[in-house]
């Protein structure tokens, strides 16, 4: 196959092209968000039920229960852990938290532990709390002692740093709090708002887990879509994501029942999302709730005003003027007086599920928001031009979950899209099954537990198509981004993790190869056959010519490049290849890794793309 490359660029490559889609789907709490304790504040649990004590256990007979405190630590956190020391015990007595399927104990880390406590009844008791980290077999790995007295019934906060004496080889460690069973017998103490943080990305308070955040930043992503995805929507309007409930002190964040069947702490909230965008150079694509909850409720058009006002306030929190706007003043008070960068606001999520009411919800939201924020572009989430929406959307968010073959066969999806000024955001895409008749089924039915090399090559073919059409595709993001390998609501995920490490998938490496070698201009070249199995695209930046190739076929394919200008006689081929069905998994985390090697290049050169491979060739321009 000969590939003749044009000397003149057709369009600029948008800096936003390759980005991240984030929602809490076993990816925020216990994942990207640094908090190590699960059920740290007993948010949204029913006191007295077994679930209320999720992740908490007794040590040596300590009696623990979750109660609705008659003197709650805050109005947002009505529940406390009631701890009582029965008579007749000796030695350390208390309780422990097992984290999110474990807690990594690293002796090079300083952990920050915090909690609030109060004695419900005053007494002359004085004693010591011993808290820290221990192995599941009870070996103390780090500890601190805090003197306490029952001289007051008011809440007091404990903040201590913990430095493990040694690293634990196992992840099954716990955070513990104990008293001496004998001297504290009969005592009752209420606890609330526990927190245990490791070092965080950019050392941000209430920040992100370093290894996961570093892996995400390592893709140099251009955009960050949040807070969802389904997790924006709520099963009912009352449990929708609400920006103002995710701000400020953790004592003021009630948390919510998330849309992936677990409670969200909302410790990872709007300001944390925006700060993460600034810390990694991503532009936010922020969603506002659009009046539809996943349980099926659509807000009637004449009832939308309060939700539109909440959306206006959410946007004003991000970009408003603190001198004239209350929501913006909250941003300033939280330490960020200047506005954040924001150009795109998404109205809802996957509203093709509620297209019949999206027609009026879209109109009502966009009429109000566009007049309030004339420079913003609003993204529609129903199917493209179906139904017809008023005003005509400037941007559509298109999602596709399919088979590896589908992606290879649809590399030209955007070539046929009308150039009528509409922009497209491929907000969610992934090869998730090999079974075209049951895309969302179980692994037994073809669902992929982890990305595979053939799935990643299919995605690369589709991405080559989006790069070619990046005059109208301004952004794209694989979804879901993150998933805990011990407990996920969805597979495959771009990045897997457990409480100790990160697992980068083959699709992660494709995203990274494409994003780190984006180029700034697109150079047209001989088009790949639409129904072929080999796909390529050419871009350039000031120093390099960049050629991306995906060979989704089962045999090697040689491409003969004919360039219209001089380039160096040696180039670098960054290659990702392996068996079609191979994945990087917790048991084989590095089964397939990218490799780089020199190749002969020049005005004319050939490159043999291995079967089932993705290659990015970079050549210095003369
Ligand atoms: N069903 C997918 C579509 C929805 O927007 C996401 O929350 C889900 C997982 O990526």
XYZ file of N, CA and C in Angstrom, residues 333-437:
315
model
N -13.457 32.417 48.426
C -13.269 32.116 49.850
C -12.544 30.786 50.040
N -12.689 29.898 49.074
C -12.012 28.589 49.164
C -10.608 28.659 48.565
N -10.168 29.885 48.201
C -8.769 30.051 47.834
C -8.487 30.189 46.362
N -9.543 30.370 45.531
C -9.295 30.491 44.094
C -10.079 31.669 43.539
N -9.611 32.891 43.821
C -10.381 34.075 43.394
C -10.526 34.188 41.875
N -9.504 33.742 41.144
C -9.611 33.898 39.685
C -10.498 32.786 39.123
N -11.143 33.046 38.008
C -12.016 32.031 37.423
C -11.203 30.855 36.882
N -11.815 29.689 36.821
C -11.184 28.544 36.156
C -11.460 28.650 34.660
N -10.669 27.913 33.874
C -10.906 27.841 32.434
C -12.141 26.971 32.206
N -13.090 27.454 31.428
C -14.285 26.659 31.108
C -14.846 27.150 29.782
N -14.993 26.232 28.840
C -15.585 26.580 27.536
C -16.791 25.722 27.207
N -16.834 24.523 27.804
C -17.891 23.573 27.423
C -18.670 23.102 28.648
N -19.968 23.166 28.560
C -20.861 22.657 29.617
C -21.828 21.670 28.978
N -21.868 20.465 29.563
C -22.721 19.409 29.015
C -24.064 19.432 29.741
N -25.136 19.333 28.965
C -26.485 19.364 29.550
C -26.950 17.920 29.731
N -26.714 17.381 30.932
C -27.158 16.025 31.243
C -26.159 14.968 30.814
N -26.648 13.730 30.723
C -25.828 12.595 30.293
C -26.707 11.580 29.581
N -26.270 11.156 28.382
C -26.981 10.104 27.644
C -28.495 10.327 27.660
N -28.894 11.530 27.336
C -30.319 11.834 27.368
C -31.080 11.227 26.193
N -30.391 10.360 25.435
C -31.178 9.599 24.451
C -32.105 8.648 25.209
N -31.769 8.371 26.481
C -32.681 7.535 27.280
C -33.952 8.297 27.625
N -33.916 9.613 27.545
C -35.106 10.404 27.906
C -35.313 11.486 26.856
N -35.151 11.069 25.591
C -35.195 12.040 24.497
C -36.540 12.751 24.436
N -37.608 12.058 24.849
C -38.947 12.660 24.722
C -39.081 13.906 25.591
N -38.353 13.928 26.736
C -38.445 15.148 27.553
C -37.206 16.033 27.362
N -36.169 15.461 26.731
C -34.964 16.259 26.517
C -35.266 17.431 25.596
N -36.210 17.269 24.707
C -36.552 18.367 23.790
C -36.909 19.615 24.580
N -37.746 19.478 25.610
C -38.071 20.703 26.368
C -37.009 21.029 27.402
N -36.363 20.009 27.963
C -35.343 20.299 28.980
C -34.142 21.003 28.333
N -33.745 20.540 27.152
C -32.615 21.158 26.461
C -32.925 22.634 26.180
N -34.091 22.870 25.601
C -34.478 24.232 25.230
C -34.477 25.148 26.454
N -35.102 24.678 27.526
C -35.239 25.528 28.713
C -33.881 25.812 29.350
N -33.037 24.778 29.458
C -31.708 24.995 30.055
C -30.858 25.901 29.167
N -30.789 25.581 27.867
C -29.855 26.309 27.012
C -30.311 27.754 26.791
N -31.630 27.970 26.675
C -32.089 29.363 26.534
C -31.625 30.185 27.734
N -31.761 29.595 28.936
C -31.386 30.354 30.135
C -29.869 30.478 30.257
N -29.161 29.368 30.052
C -27.711 29.385 30.292
C -26.970 30.172 29.218
N -27.407 30.025 27.953
C -26.680 30.717 26.881
C -26.804 32.229 27.055
N -27.965 32.713 27.506
C -28.102 34.170 27.661
C -27.296 34.651 28.860
N -27.123 33.763 29.862
C -26.331 34.149 31.041
C -24.840 34.039 30.760
N -24.449 33.066 29.936
C -23.032 32.817 29.652
C -22.830 32.733 28.147
N -22.833 33.871 27.455
C -22.824 33.867 25.982
C -21.615 33.154 25.386
N -20.464 33.126 26.101
C -19.263 32.554 25.464
C -19.178 31.043 25.592
N -20.020 30.450 26.425
C -19.929 29.000 26.630
C -20.585 28.243 25.488
N -20.058 27.029 25.189
C -20.708 26.125 24.236
C -21.379 25.023 25.045
N -22.608 24.703 24.706
C -23.371 23.696 25.431
C -23.463 22.416 24.609
N -23.262 21.306 25.282
C -23.161 19.998 24.627
C -24.458 19.223 24.846
N -25.037 18.742 23.752
C -26.254 17.928 23.830
C -25.873 16.466 23.938
N -26.692 15.694 24.686
C -26.318 14.291 24.928
C -27.341 13.311 24.336
N -28.310 13.821 23.581
C -29.219 12.890 22.884
C -28.529 12.442 21.597
N -29.186 11.582 20.847
C -28.573 11.127 19.584
C -28.431 12.297 18.613
N -27.428 12.228 17.766
C -27.121 13.336 16.863
C -28.323 13.626 15.964
N -28.847 14.860 16.117
C -29.986 15.354 15.304
C -31.229 14.478 15.420
N -31.331 13.713 16.514
C -32.527 12.859 16.710
C -32.807 12.734 18.209
N -33.764 13.468 18.771
C -34.693 14.334 18.049
C -34.052 15.672 17.683
N -34.771 16.402 16.840
C -34.297 17.751 16.518
C -34.457 18.603 17.768
N -33.406 19.322 18.116
C -33.424 20.149 19.331
C -33.402 21.622 18.948
N -34.032 22.440 19.785
C -34.012 23.905 19.613
C -33.521 24.529 20.906
N -32.520 25.416 20.891
C -31.737 25.790 19.711
C -30.862 24.642 19.218
N -30.464 24.717 17.959
C -29.636 23.661 17.367
C -28.358 23.552 18.185
N -28.013 22.360 18.660
C -26.805 22.228 19.479
C -25.548 22.607 18.703
N -24.662 23.327 19.405
C -23.356 23.614 18.812
C -22.460 22.386 18.884
N -22.729 21.515 19.899
C -21.883 20.339 20.130
C -22.782 19.158 20.512
N -22.401 17.972 20.021
C -23.049 16.727 20.474
C -22.005 15.836 21.146
N -22.453 15.133 22.187
C -21.599 14.129 22.846
C -22.067 12.756 22.357
N -21.207 12.071 21.616
C -21.552 10.769 21.037
C -20.830 9.671 21.803
N -21.559 8.618 22.187
C -20.972 7.492 22.938
C -21.083 6.222 22.109
N -20.033 5.369 22.188
C -20.160 4.071 21.518
C -19.338 3.032 22.256
N -20.019 1.972 22.674
C -19.375 0.778 23.257
C -19.642 -0.340 22.265
N -18.566 -0.976 21.807
C -18.773 -1.945 20.749
C -17.650 -2.982 20.746
N -17.628 -3.766 19.659
C -16.595 -4.811 19.518
C -15.349 -4.213 18.858
N -14.219 -4.899 18.987
C -13.009 -4.412 18.295
C -13.243 -4.239 16.804
N -13.952 -5.184 16.204
C -14.197 -5.122 14.750
C -15.027 -3.902 14.389
N -16.019 -3.621 15.218
C -16.871 -2.449 14.941
C -16.018 -1.190 14.830
N -15.084 -1.035 15.749
C -14.282 0.198 15.731
C -13.429 0.284 14.475
N -12.877 -0.858 14.059
C -12.092 -0.849 12.816
C -12.994 -0.529 11.625
N -14.211 -1.043 11.654
C -15.120 -0.841 10.511
C -15.764 0.537 10.519
N -15.591 1.271 11.616
C -16.212 2.604 11.708
C -15.204 3.718 11.863
N -13.997 3.442 11.380
C -12.954 4.459 11.444
C -13.370 5.706 10.662
N -14.311 5.549 9.722
C -14.740 6.679 8.881
C -16.059 7.283 9.359
N -16.411 6.992 10.628
C -17.713 7.452 11.145
C -17.904 8.961 10.965
N -16.864 9.724 11.195
C -17.021 11.190 11.141
C -16.741 11.762 9.758
N -16.198 10.956 8.843
C -15.907 11.493 7.500
C -17.178 11.937 6.793
N -18.272 11.273 7.097
C -19.530 11.566 6.402
C -20.364 12.591 7.147
N -19.866 13.071 8.294
C -20.668 14.018 9.087
C -20.655 15.390 8.402
N -21.844 16.016 8.354
C -21.930 17.322 7.675
C -21.022 18.320 8.368
N -20.339 19.138 7.575
C -19.558 20.266 8.116
C -20.501 21.458 8.143
N -21.324 21.533 9.219
C -22.320 22.612 9.313
C -22.067 23.478 10.547
N -20.845 23.395 11.067
C -20.513 24.201 12.251
C -20.675 23.443 13.542
N -21.345 22.281 13.489
C -21.505 21.477 14.706
C -20.172 20.815 15.059
N -19.838 20.814 16.358
C -18.655 20.111 16.847
C -19.096 18.835 17.541
N -18.164 17.861 17.622
C -18.487 16.578 18.242
C -17.486 16.244 19.342
N -18.023 15.699 20.412
C -17.238 15.209 21.553
C -17.543 13.722 21.632
N -16.550 12.881 21.367
C -16.744 11.434 21.529
C -16.495 11.130 22.995
N -17.541 11.377 23.786
C -17.362 11.442 25.233
C -17.128 10.115 25.911
N -17.512 9.020 25.254
C -17.295 7.687 25.812
C -17.155 6.706 24.654
N -16.076 5.976 24.605
C -15.950 4.903 23.612
C -14.998 3.857 24.168
N -15.240 2.603 23.828
C -14.354 1.508 24.232
C -14.810 0.223 23.569
N -13.830 -0.611 23.238
C -14.147 -1.973 22.799
C -14.381 -2.786 24.064
N -15.618 -3.249 24.266
C -15.904 -3.880 25.564
C -16.344 -5.327 25.445
N -16.572 -5.807 24.206
C -17.016 -7.192 24.063
C -16.627 -7.712 22.691
N -16.440 -9.022 22.594
C -16.191 -9.626 21.276
C -17.494 -10.178 20.700
N -18.606 -9.960 21.423
C -19.885 -10.543 21.002
C -20.819 -9.450 20.490
N -20.949 -9.293 19.183
C -21.786 -8.209 18.653
C -23.255 -8.348 19.025
N -23.626 -9.540 19.481
C -25.044 -9.733 19.827
C -25.326 -9.502 21.305
